[in-house]
XYZ file of C-alpha atoms in Angstrom:
782
model
C 24.231 -26.950 40.817
C 22.341 -28.926 43.304
C 22.031 -32.549 41.783
C 18.263 -32.924 42.498
C 17.910 -29.777 40.288
C 20.099 -31.146 37.689
C 18.129 -34.460 37.597
C 14.954 -32.565 36.922
C 16.986 -30.803 34.069
C 16.850 -26.955 35.534
C 20.171 -26.348 34.157
C 18.880 -26.878 30.624
C 16.058 -24.324 31.359
C 18.646 -21.933 32.570
C 20.749 -22.369 29.512
C 17.770 -21.606 27.434
C 17.319 -18.462 29.443
C 20.939 -17.388 29.041
C 20.342 -17.589 25.320
C 17.680 -15.026 25.594
C 19.524 -12.563 27.386
C 21.869 -9.885 25.563
C 24.444 -8.944 27.900
C 27.192 -11.284 29.193
C 26.695 -10.645 32.796
C 23.056 -11.297 32.302
C 23.959 -14.730 30.639
C 26.196 -15.574 33.520
C 23.674 -14.637 36.163
C 21.012 -16.617 34.265
C 23.151 -19.743 34.698
C 23.488 -19.052 38.430
C 19.777 -18.532 39.087
C 18.540 -20.690 42.363
C 15.081 -21.161 43.311
C 13.653 -19.056 46.023
C 12.304 -20.691 49.307
C 10.176 -17.617 50.223
C 6.640 -17.113 49.034
C 6.920 -13.344 48.986
C 10.295 -13.345 46.956
C 9.018 -15.935 44.415
C 5.758 -13.873 43.770
C 8.004 -10.786 43.428
C 10.145 -12.455 40.775
C 7.175 -13.751 39.005
C 5.351 -10.358 39.172
C 8.452 -8.723 37.374
C 8.682 -11.505 34.722
C 4.698 -10.981 34.224
C 5.061 -7.357 33.823
C 7.891 -7.529 31.349
C 5.838 -10.105 29.537
C 2.958 -7.781 29.328
C 5.021 -4.696 28.312
C 6.715 -6.718 25.339
C 3.144 -7.803 24.093
C 1.934 -4.130 24.291
C 5.043 -2.053 23.406
C 7.498 -4.486 21.913
C 10.807 -5.365 23.559
C 13.562 -2.864 24.654
C 17.136 -3.391 23.149
C 19.969 -4.242 25.380
C 22.445 -5.089 22.525
C 25.791 -3.288 22.438
C 26.621 -3.396 26.067
C 29.845 -4.732 27.576
C 31.050 -5.026 31.185
C 32.688 -1.768 31.737
C 33.101 -2.024 35.400
C 37.003 -2.262 35.449
C 37.292 0.582 33.036
C 35.038 2.778 35.169
C 37.089 1.892 38.297
C 40.334 2.637 36.723
C 39.099 5.925 35.374
C 37.659 6.825 38.844
C 41.328 6.160 40.179
C 42.758 8.596 37.851
C 43.833 6.251 35.146
C 43.748 6.939 31.314
C 41.095 4.811 29.352
C 42.010 3.889 25.621
C 39.743 4.479 22.614
C 38.147 1.090 22.945
C 37.191 1.369 26.597
C 35.796 5.027 26.022
C 33.646 3.737 23.004
C 32.390 0.889 25.404
C 31.385 3.484 27.993
C 29.712 5.548 25.256
C 27.696 2.357 23.881
C 26.501 1.523 27.414
C 25.346 5.049 28.063
C 23.345 4.819 24.755
C 21.796 1.588 25.589
C 20.820 2.866 29.094
C 19.403 6.073 27.390
C 17.352 3.920 24.854
C 16.028 1.414 27.431
C 14.757 4.520 29.605
C 13.223 6.171 26.564
C 11.474 3.134 25.680
C 9.915 2.922 29.009
C 8.874 6.518 29.013
C 6.629 5.440 25.891
C 4.430 3.331 28.130
C 4.959 5.460 31.265
C 1.107 5.539 31.869
C 1.185 1.755 33.233
C 2.626 1.110 36.515
C 4.722 -2.091 36.913
C 6.999 -3.844 39.512
C 9.951 -2.813 37.246
C 9.361 0.983 37.713
C 12.113 0.949 40.453
C 14.695 -0.521 38.173
C 13.882 1.923 35.033
C 14.000 5.091 37.465
C 17.278 3.869 38.777
C 18.847 3.993 35.069
C 21.372 7.119 34.961
C 21.555 8.665 31.623
C 24.144 11.333 30.585
C 23.699 12.372 26.849
C 26.373 14.752 27.124
C 29.018 12.441 28.184
C 27.898 10.028 25.498
C 27.930 12.726 22.697
C 31.279 14.028 24.057
C 32.916 10.601 23.798
C 31.629 9.747 20.215
C 32.323 13.316 18.905
C 36.012 12.818 19.858
C 36.740 9.129 19.405
C 35.954 7.935 15.796
C 37.207 4.329 16.201
C 39.512 2.258 18.695
C 42.566 3.576 16.574
C 41.729 7.137 15.781
C 40.515 10.497 17.575
C 38.683 13.146 15.522
C 40.207 16.358 14.545
C 37.442 18.091 16.249
C 38.445 16.528 19.748
C 40.401 19.773 20.433
C 41.297 23.080 18.622
C 45.071 22.179 19.441
C 44.906 18.741 17.776
C 43.173 20.132 14.767
C 46.104 22.827 14.419
C 48.776 20.146 14.925
C 47.203 17.928 12.251
C 46.826 20.963 9.724
C 50.532 21.505 10.212
C 51.617 18.074 9.741
C 49.740 18.007 6.582
C 51.507 21.263 5.377
C 54.787 19.835 6.241
C 54.084 16.515 4.610
C 52.998 18.493 1.434
C 56.138 20.451 1.223
C 58.373 17.308 1.682
C 56.556 15.533 -1.106
C 56.905 18.531 -3.347
C 60.773 18.482 -3.118
C 61.004 14.539 -3.448
C 58.526 14.774 -6.393
C 61.060 17.367 -8.094
C 64.066 14.784 -7.418
C 62.286 11.670 -8.876
C 61.076 13.574 -11.910
C 64.435 15.352 -12.366
C 66.594 13.968 -15.300
C 69.797 14.455 -13.280
C 68.549 11.942 -10.368
C 66.501 9.482 -12.289
C 69.459 7.395 -13.507
C 70.365 6.795 -9.802
C 66.981 5.837 -8.740
C 65.914 2.153 -8.614
C 62.066 3.313 -8.927
C 60.636 6.683 -9.405
C 58.709 6.432 -6.190
C 58.496 8.177 -2.647
C 58.146 6.004 0.230
C 58.636 6.123 4.023
C 61.122 4.563 6.587
C 60.640 5.159 10.295
C 58.112 7.848 9.495
C 60.459 9.999 7.161
C 60.002 10.378 3.593
C 62.763 8.571 1.414
C 63.569 7.566 -2.064
C 64.705 4.230 -3.408
C 68.362 4.608 -4.760
C 70.402 1.995 -6.560
C 73.405 0.858 -4.190
C 76.114 1.495 -6.455
C 74.897 5.250 -6.921
C 74.130 6.078 -3.317
C 77.114 8.473 -3.366
C 75.582 10.418 -6.254
C 72.383 11.552 -3.983
C 73.387 13.576 -1.143
C 71.389 12.565 1.919
C 70.881 10.234 5.017
C 70.666 6.522 4.530
C 67.920 4.941 6.457
C 67.406 1.294 5.184
C 68.585 -1.320 2.727
C 66.665 -3.670 0.787
C 67.027 -7.394 1.847
C 68.707 -8.126 -1.537
C 71.064 -5.165 -0.863
C 70.571 -3.685 -4.330
C 68.713 -0.674 -3.171
C 69.298 1.905 -0.366
C 66.579 4.254 0.956
C 68.039 7.921 1.429
C 66.386 10.899 2.817
C 67.626 13.936 0.629
C 69.031 16.611 2.318
C 66.548 18.986 0.851
C 63.680 17.127 2.938
C 65.591 16.416 6.213
C 64.285 19.810 7.749
C 60.798 19.272 6.629
C 60.902 15.495 7.882
C 62.178 16.858 11.189
C 59.192 19.125 11.378
C 57.026 16.357 10.831
C 58.342 14.252 13.836
C 58.062 17.222 15.949
C 54.610 17.870 15.324
C 53.811 14.092 15.451
C 55.247 14.089 19.085
C 52.963 16.904 19.921
C 49.982 15.246 18.319
C 50.615 12.263 20.644
C 50.949 14.274 23.841
C 47.630 16.224 22.830
C 45.872 12.803 22.084
C 46.935 11.627 25.637
C 45.731 14.761 27.161
C 42.413 14.444 25.491
C 42.005 10.826 26.558
C 42.992 11.693 30.146
C 40.418 14.456 30.021
C 37.732 12.008 28.906
C 38.753 9.339 31.319
C 38.446 12.006 34.078
C 34.992 12.944 33.006
C 33.978 9.414 32.997
C 35.476 8.782 36.161
C 33.290 11.471 37.945
C 30.321 9.632 36.901
C 31.728 6.148 37.586
C 29.430 5.263 40.543
C 26.115 6.166 38.606
C 27.187 4.529 35.442
C 28.126 1.511 37.331
C 24.783 1.460 39.157
C 22.942 1.789 36.184
C 24.795 -0.879 34.349
C 23.771 -3.387 37.206
C 20.104 -2.410 36.900
C 20.392 -2.708 33.063
C 21.786 -6.298 33.251
C 18.852 -6.989 35.910
C 16.338 -5.804 33.384
C 18.041 -7.879 30.630
C 17.694 -10.932 32.631
C 14.015 -10.150 33.458
C 13.006 -9.563 29.913
C 14.901 -12.618 29.068
C 12.552 -14.485 31.185
C 9.469 -12.874 29.435
C 10.924 -13.748 25.988
C 11.272 -17.414 27.240
C 7.797 -17.399 28.438
C 6.555 -16.414 25.064
C 8.703 -19.063 23.286
C 7.194 -21.630 25.427
C 3.620 -20.132 25.550
C 3.898 -20.014 29.218
C 1.446 -18.488 31.895
C 1.604 -17.047 35.091
C 1.182 -19.627 38.138
C -0.554 -19.004 41.498
C 1.803 -19.717 44.192
C 1.312 -20.966 47.638
C 3.194 -22.163 50.604
C 0.905 -24.822 51.653
C 2.035 -27.536 49.539
C -0.768 -27.430 47.019
C -0.034 -28.372 43.384
C -2.738 -27.959 40.669
C -1.335 -27.975 37.095
C -3.872 -27.542 34.229
C -2.864 -28.837 30.847
C 0.812 -28.825 31.968
C 3.568 -29.391 29.456
C 7.212 -30.413 29.864
C 9.291 -27.419 28.525
C 12.004 -29.517 26.883
C 9.760 -31.793 24.857
C 9.023 -30.134 21.569
C 5.696 -28.564 21.511
C 4.397 -30.366 18.509
C 5.070 -33.661 20.357
C 4.413 -32.893 24.112
C 1.123 -33.943 25.602
C -0.477 -31.479 28.101
C -1.671 -33.074 31.161
C -3.497 -32.297 34.721
C -1.569 -33.170 37.721
C -2.790 -32.510 41.350
C -1.222 -32.975 44.730
C -1.243 -31.597 48.145
C -4.935 -30.745 48.652
C -7.085 -33.844 48.978
C -4.244 -36.019 49.181
C -0.360 -35.646 50.077
C 0.859 -38.698 48.162
C 0.400 -39.744 44.548
C 1.313 -43.150 43.279
C 1.664 -43.423 39.539
C 1.506 -46.725 37.692
C 1.354 -47.720 33.975
C 3.409 -49.303 31.199
C 6.965 -48.473 30.662
C 7.474 -45.426 28.269
C 3.911 -44.289 29.177
C 4.882 -40.928 30.508
C 5.268 -41.701 34.206
C 8.708 -40.248 34.557
C 7.993 -37.295 32.403
C 4.884 -36.580 34.603
C 7.439 -36.826 37.640
C 9.769 -34.413 36.087
C 6.973 -31.979 34.997
C 5.781 -31.516 38.450
C 9.259 -30.874 39.833
C 10.690 -28.758 36.915
C 7.775 -26.451 36.815
C 7.745 -26.247 40.564
C 11.550 -25.118 40.337
C 10.890 -22.785 37.228
C 8.186 -20.814 39.332
C 10.359 -20.522 42.475
C 12.952 -19.013 40.144
C 10.461 -16.362 38.809
C 9.952 -18.152 35.403
C 6.593 -18.611 33.981
C 5.274 -22.090 33.377
C 4.082 -23.841 30.139
C 0.450 -24.476 31.653
C -3.014 -23.233 31.357
C -4.036 -20.143 33.280
C -4.813 -20.404 37.086
C -2.615 -23.443 37.478
C -1.390 -23.447 41.141
C 2.063 -24.391 42.426
C 3.751 -24.258 46.034
C 7.041 -23.022 47.037
C 9.150 -25.825 48.936
C 12.244 -25.411 50.819
C 13.577 -28.778 49.314
C 12.676 -30.575 46.263
C 14.246 -34.069 46.262
C 14.557 -36.605 43.571
C 15.491 -39.928 42.884
C 14.984 -40.366 39.069
C 17.058 -42.514 36.635
C 19.645 -45.198 36.879
C 22.512 -44.065 38.760
C 24.514 -47.437 39.170
C 28.303 -46.769 39.671
C 30.967 -49.294 38.935
C 33.459 -47.319 40.705
C 31.539 -47.265 43.814
C 30.402 -50.829 43.523
C 26.907 -49.706 43.380
C 24.135 -51.657 41.641
C 20.828 -50.191 40.338
C 19.241 -50.959 43.648
C 21.815 -49.830 45.872
C 22.235 -46.422 44.049
C 18.469 -45.895 44.465
C 18.598 -46.778 48.024
C 21.535 -44.430 48.639
C 19.561 -41.752 47.038
C 16.521 -42.420 49.157
C 18.316 -42.644 52.481
C 19.637 -39.146 51.667
C 16.209 -37.927 50.946
C 14.792 -39.483 54.322
C 17.425 -37.658 55.948
C 16.481 -34.341 54.637
C 12.793 -34.481 54.342
C 10.675 -32.062 56.317
C 7.101 -30.583 55.862
C 8.409 -28.190 53.473
C 9.607 -31.055 50.938
C 8.513 -32.344 47.617
C 9.848 -35.817 47.089
C 9.665 -37.360 43.771
C 10.765 -41.067 43.292
C 10.836 -42.859 40.023
C 10.529 -46.772 40.301
C 10.245 -47.016 43.948
C 11.486 -50.382 45.266
C 12.590 -51.530 41.963
C 15.781 -53.463 41.176
C 15.428 -56.238 43.753
C 12.772 -59.048 44.887
C 9.360 -57.878 44.013
C 8.007 -58.769 47.476
C 10.826 -57.120 49.446
C 10.651 -54.281 47.133
C 6.997 -53.614 47.493
C 7.232 -54.036 51.202
C 10.093 -51.436 51.354
C 8.294 -49.253 48.977
C 5.301 -49.066 51.339
C 7.618 -48.397 54.320
C 9.270 -45.524 52.521
C 6.216 -43.853 51.654
C 4.804 -44.110 55.154
C 7.986 -42.688 56.537
C 8.009 -39.751 54.208
C 4.350 -39.131 54.942
C 5.114 -39.275 58.597
C 7.525 -36.326 58.275
C 5.188 -34.054 56.225
C 6.423 -34.482 52.804
C 4.214 -34.147 49.463
C 5.159 -37.097 47.511
C 4.845 -38.309 43.760
C 6.184 -41.927 43.125
C 6.064 -44.269 40.130
C 5.885 -47.996 40.525
C 4.843 -51.161 38.889
C 4.039 -53.018 42.141
C 0.395 -53.931 42.639
C 0.839 -53.876 46.401
C 1.370 -50.066 46.003
C -1.959 -49.835 44.079
C -3.692 -51.556 46.865
C -1.963 -49.401 49.486
C -3.064 -46.314 47.683
C -6.721 -47.654 47.596
C -6.899 -48.375 51.289
C -4.939 -45.678 52.712
C -6.386 -41.977 53.222
C -4.234 -39.398 51.936
C -2.836 -41.631 49.131
C -4.158 -41.565 45.612
C -3.678 -43.916 42.533
C -2.799 -42.246 39.232
C -1.981 -43.928 36.007
C -0.649 -42.840 32.483
C -3.423 -43.628 30.081
C -2.834 -46.484 27.715
C -5.086 -46.832 24.405
C -6.040 -50.564 24.373
C -7.315 -50.243 20.726
C -3.979 -49.011 19.383
C -1.816 -50.464 22.085
C 0.019 -47.140 22.340
C 0.236 -44.980 25.359
C -1.542 -41.506 25.233
C 0.793 -39.781 28.020
C -2.044 -38.393 29.628
C -2.018 -38.660 33.527
C -5.248 -39.803 35.170
C -5.727 -39.434 38.866
C -8.058 -41.803 40.853
C -7.362 -44.631 38.694
C -4.645 -47.363 39.304
C -2.957 -48.232 36.147
C -2.126 -51.616 34.474
C 1.275 -52.651 33.093
C -0.417 -53.969 30.099
C 2.663 -56.235 29.683
C 0.609 -58.992 27.842
C -1.006 -56.536 25.456
C 2.373 -54.994 24.705
C 4.055 -58.354 24.497
C 1.341 -59.563 21.918
C 1.586 -56.317 19.859
C 5.492 -56.844 19.680
C 4.831 -60.471 18.219
C 5.094 -62.800 21.275
C 3.564 -66.095 20.436
C -0.082 -66.392 21.825
C 0.713 -69.761 23.667
C 3.461 -68.244 25.736
C 1.014 -65.381 26.657
C -1.854 -67.524 27.513
C 0.648 -69.650 29.740
C 1.753 -66.488 31.477
C -1.984 -65.568 32.240
C -2.489 -68.912 33.677
C 0.501 -68.547 35.913
C -0.669 -65.236 37.255
C -2.502 -65.589 40.625
C -6.415 -65.481 40.766
C -6.283 -62.475 43.061
C -3.833 -60.568 40.692
C -6.065 -61.470 37.572
C -9.257 -60.423 39.435
C -7.591 -57.126 40.533
C -6.316 -56.377 36.898
C -9.897 -57.273 35.773
C -11.490 -54.686 38.077
C -8.840 -51.994 36.970
C -9.529 -52.686 33.283
C -13.455 -52.591 33.945
C -13.045 -49.175 35.701
C -10.729 -47.799 32.989
C -13.293 -48.755 30.415
C -15.976 -47.095 32.287
C -13.966 -44.107 32.797
C -13.148 -43.730 29.047
C -16.966 -44.098 28.537
C -17.819 -41.335 30.927
C -15.015 -39.188 29.589
C -16.364 -39.158 26.023
C -20.042 -38.410 27.572
C -18.577 -35.731 29.661
C -16.821 -34.190 26.775
C -20.029 -34.141 24.582
C -21.951 -32.657 27.549
C -19.306 -29.968 27.981
C -19.487 -29.192 24.261
C -23.404 -28.732 24.429
C -22.964 -26.655 27.397
C -20.522 -24.305 25.710
C -22.799 -24.134 22.611
C -25.759 -23.286 24.758
C -23.750 -20.654 26.773
C -22.807 -19.039 23.562
C -26.209 -19.020 22.319
C -27.553 -17.509 25.681
C -25.004 -14.799 25.196
C -26.110 -14.093 21.703
C -29.610 -13.941 23.055
C -28.904 -11.694 25.930
C -26.878 -9.393 23.640
C -29.954 -9.250 21.040
C -32.394 -8.501 24.021
C -30.127 -5.767 25.594
C -29.964 -4.153 22.053
C -33.451 -4.160 21.519
C -34.122 -2.577 24.961
C -31.470 0.058 24.138
C -33.315 0.758 20.838
C -36.418 1.125 22.453
C -35.506 3.332 24.992
C -33.769 5.449 22.450
C -37.007 5.671 20.354
C -39.031 6.476 23.383
C -36.682 9.429 24.232
C -36.767 10.558 20.946
C -40.471 10.554 20.668
C -40.678 12.493 23.946
C -38.243 15.219 22.539
C -40.210 15.412 19.284
C -43.479 15.760 21.244
C -41.924 18.517 23.362
C -40.779 20.274 20.424
C -44.310 20.179 18.872
C -45.908 21.385 21.991
C -43.689 24.207 22.355
C -43.981 25.450 18.745
C -47.737 24.888 18.937
C -48.017 26.925 22.272
C -45.828 29.884 20.551
C -48.200 29.951 17.474
C -51.316 29.840 19.689
C -50.008 32.931 21.746
C -49.135 34.869 18.605
C -52.591 34.018 17.155
C -54.285 35.332 20.493
C -51.929 38.499 20.424
C -53.280 39.186 16.945
C -56.838 38.751 17.649
C -56.393 41.197 20.823
C -54.741 43.906 18.418
C -57.501 43.556 15.881
C -60.199 43.826 18.648
C -58.538 46.826 19.924
C -58.456 48.378 16.401
C -62.097 47.772 15.960
C -61.366 47.082 12.381
C -62.064 43.406 11.422
C -62.546 42.924 7.748
C -63.275 39.967 5.528
C -59.714 39.950 4.620
C -58.542 39.803 8.368
C -61.219 36.951 8.984
C -59.925 34.871 6.108
C -56.245 35.413 7.169
C -56.790 34.303 10.689
C -58.844 31.135 9.498
C -55.695 30.205 7.499
C -53.466 30.771 10.432
C -55.745 28.640 12.454
C -55.755 25.972 9.912
C -52.076 26.210 9.672
C -51.745 25.820 13.345
C -54.080 22.812 13.309
C -51.980 21.205 10.587
C -48.774 21.814 12.570
C -49.962 20.337 15.634
C -51.673 17.418 14.081
C -49.347 14.381 15.069
C -50.897 12.311 11.886
C -48.826 12.691 8.929
C -51.078 11.759 5.637
C -49.682 9.342 3.423
C -47.875 10.574 0.495
C -49.626 10.201 -2.942
C -48.332 7.659 -5.233
C -48.583 7.027 -9.057
C -51.744 4.645 -8.523
C -54.197 4.387 -11.301
C -57.535 2.716 -10.951
C -57.824 -0.673 -12.663
C -61.402 0.202 -13.699
C -64.179 2.468 -13.449
C -65.677 2.511 -9.943
C -69.444 1.513 -9.710
C -71.936 1.752 -6.801
C -71.245 -0.779 -3.919
C -67.404 -1.065 -4.669
C -65.245 -1.394 -1.678
C -62.616 1.151 -1.614
C -59.843 2.617 0.559
C -59.659 6.640 1.237
C -55.624 6.552 0.841
C -54.642 9.443 2.765
C -56.614 8.807 5.999
C -56.185 4.956 5.536
C -59.953 4.444 5.867
C -62.288 1.790 4.242
C -65.406 3.062 2.421
C -68.206 2.157 0.042
C -68.894 3.818 -3.305
C -72.477 5.526 -3.361
C -72.660 7.157 -6.584
C -70.852 6.915 -10.071
C -67.820 9.078 -10.064
C -68.128 12.709 -11.691
C -65.987 15.790 -12.078
C -62.761 13.740 -10.906
C -64.632 13.078 -7.527
C -66.803 10.248 -6.020
C -69.215 10.009 -3.253
C -68.362 7.477 -0.602
C -69.623 6.400 3.059
C -67.012 5.728 5.628
C -68.795 4.614 8.350
C -71.718 6.916 9.237
C -70.060 9.806 7.397
C -70.819 10.432 3.734
C -68.032 12.544 1.747
C -66.859 13.388 -1.784
C -63.222 12.117 -2.352
C -60.999 12.951 -5.301
C -60.475 9.816 -7.550
C -56.733 10.432 -7.195
C -57.032 9.583 -3.403
C -59.117 6.454 -3.973
C -57.685 2.847 -3.845
C -59.911 0.065 -5.270
C -60.249 -2.998 -2.905
C -60.978 -6.157 -4.539
C -63.530 -8.350 -2.695
C -61.593 -11.762 -3.294
C -58.107 -10.235 -2.264
C -58.519 -7.230 0.040
C -55.126 -6.097 1.325
C -55.377 -3.179 3.695
C -52.063 -1.209 4.127
C -50.931 -0.745 7.664
C -52.062 2.379 9.235
C -49.703 5.132 8.226
C -49.274 7.022 11.378
C -46.380 8.613 13.020
C -45.332 11.515 15.101
C -44.474 14.543 13.116
C -40.501 14.682 13.397
C -39.792 17.466 11.040
C -36.122 18.289 10.659
C -35.245 21.081 13.042
C -33.470 23.049 10.291
C -37.063 23.178 8.470
C -38.627 24.902 11.656
C -35.759 27.127 12.738
C -34.426 29.820 10.179
C -32.508 32.826 10.836
C -34.326 34.939 8.201
C -37.951 35.490 7.178
C -39.374 37.148 4.211
C -42.656 39.063 4.775
C -42.722 41.235 1.451
C -46.109 41.185 -0.149
C -47.931 40.563 3.288
C -50.235 42.843 5.144
C -48.997 44.054 8.416
C -51.128 41.631 10.435
C -49.901 38.689 8.277
C -46.305 39.733 8.747
C -46.575 40.209 12.408
C -47.915 36.776 12.688
C -45.077 35.143 10.551
C -42.351 37.315 12.666
C -43.706 35.790 15.757
C -43.589 32.351 14.436
C -39.961 32.785 13.288
C -38.952 34.359 16.617
C -40.600 31.395 18.536
C -38.672 28.977 16.248
C -35.384 30.888 17.004
C -35.966 30.485 20.776
C -36.709 26.808 20.557
C -33.371 26.079 18.605
C -31.362 28.865 20.676
C -30.848 31.185 17.833
C -30.098 34.690 18.773
C -30.197 36.606 15.415
C -33.134 36.820 12.952
C -33.084 38.885 9.732
C -36.722 40.109 8.792
C -36.894 41.155 4.831
C -39.828 43.625 4.614
C -38.597 45.550 1.656
C -38.280 49.344 1.393
C -41.440 50.510 -0.310
C -43.450 53.087 1.526
C -42.059 51.957 4.957
C -45.550 51.152 6.360
C -44.748 47.297 6.646
C -41.247 48.174 8.270
C -42.702 50.596 10.599
C -45.443 47.959 11.967
C -43.097 45.324 12.544
C -40.571 47.600 14.371
C -43.374 48.813 16.365
C -44.353 45.263 17.349
C -40.728 44.302 17.915
C -40.377 47.152 20.621
C -43.048 45.505 22.741
C -42.008 41.923 22.213
C -40.607 40.296 25.374
C -38.077 38.162 23.488
C -36.494 41.000 21.510
C -33.130 42.533 23.122
C -32.731 45.008 20.289
C -33.112 45.610 16.640
C -31.611 47.651 13.838
C -31.726 48.383 10.126
C -29.566 46.624 7.945
C -25.984 48.034 6.936
C -24.578 48.172 3.655
C -24.360 44.517 2.301
C -27.077 43.331 4.455
C -30.025 45.028 2.720
C -29.972 48.411 4.252
C -33.427 49.802 5.108
C -35.124 46.950 3.200
C -34.397 44.546 6.211
C -34.439 44.614 10.180
C -31.714 42.747 12.146
C -33.140 41.528 15.306
C -31.262 40.417 18.494
C -33.003 38.002 20.543
C -32.553 37.510 24.469
């Protein structure tokens, strides 16, 4: 790996990435990753990682476990070679994982990603996978079901073995032979069944000697009675081996025919494994997607060094390349200067490798063709290099390679030599790097470089914050403020005598002391302003939250008001339509009565009731419901009262009699029931709110699909039927059942005569069995 990348510890990040991968090939590729110099390519790599990160968050991660490198096995099978059980099982396992990954993607197929080409390139072959797993049981055994011939051979072997054991069992349990046997057992030698016979009795048992014990006291004899059975078994075992070899060749040929597809899919599977490993690492680092550019602009927000434990790392903001091309970082040792340099460099390399970075959203990084670094003490005894010489050697190399697309990171620039010469060299080196167009971040302790940054356009001071109260660094990078080394404060905290520190302060030049005082004053003011800014931001955030809540409440109120108006309009339309229908029905009835020239007192009373009902229905004011109210005392003349149902104040004119009382409301005198009167006390008159509302009766109470007119006259029944028909039309009901009873049939006849001329009636009929027969009329509306 490039030594500059190694100095920034990119190799450690890649090792962490390799640990997240599942396949060995993906692990090896992770260690070999190189940063991309092209903006388009780097963005594509980041997009793939981000899409995998999103898919894991929404659907969980796919499994890549159980995959081995099968490239060599595939090529051998393609060339006509025979694969063994282990290799075939690896092929089946790889096919199973490929199928599992593709099925996992199909669950989220509705979301398009930059990884779709990888997933669609995965080749699945479930038939081949199942063929191998059904034939190969383990690395040492094939299934009897691998072929009918193999099953038949193994069945014959079992039969022959059973016969041989039966003969041997008879021998070892025979009283004739037991005295010649060392043990009454059956064993095997070279795949043939034998019995252990005492050496001195071997002539007493007819058979073939296959082996002798180490002590020589036992010989293993194959009795003549089982020789033929053993021979049959050996022949069958030979056939079994031939059949197994044939099956393996057949499976290998099948694998070879798909070798290219499987090999290509394996390559895409390893690429997906590496991409999802990047996503897993991003989750572990709590990383985000950076915005890339090729203009040298770096704007990191709350960036964290990925190799420092999350509970200890301090997030910091780092900017470079927009308003200035050079950042000079000063401050005390162990204050975080070097970590800031490494954070910039390492996150730049990570983004170019397609890795998300541990920083806040909308952080911005640039793609550089070269990231050149001089960090750490690289003195070498073998090469006779001092610390200064080693640094200068590195810087010379950096100057040779620097161009416009270079990020140069230099730690302790000009250190290790005389301060005056070192500072002069440091300024000259910065000028040369800037002249060649590089973006530079350098750390130093030299006051001359702080002054150079203050006076030079395009060069900015930065410092690692130091808390003078606790005398501890906060590790936050502050840009625009030159840092103090705080050598005196740190020495005092460590226990150096005050007299020594005071003497040292006297020896510092007046100009240097004045400069440090200015820096200290600026730092104090900055900290004060930071606190005020933090409070202002908190108040602003609180105000924004309150504003959002008020806007939500206002929007909700507007929506509720709009709904209420729409509901009121709907209710009013329903009321108008129903009233209009009832008015038309009443007019029709009047016309019919006028034509009949028979207008009796009963008809007149009935029409008055209909008109009153129509008025009540159309009245948008609903009277207040009666309650269990009781008058606290007897009413007397002059009492202020409330007529409850119409919510009207009145004055009592006469004493109550027969459950009612005479009152005057405005200019109107009327007699009102006592139950409808509420006494208003003079000292505490409380008037209920006006109880008015639009009539919003339940549609179900208006619309019924049947009406009972039994006991009514023809005129009353026809009016009721018309009202029912109108209600049905308003609610889009197409069937109406009129219950008129059987009786003399006059009411039925009048109703049906009316229905024949009604414009809304399509047809009608008498009820059938179960519907009421001739006692009801079923009306079908248009």
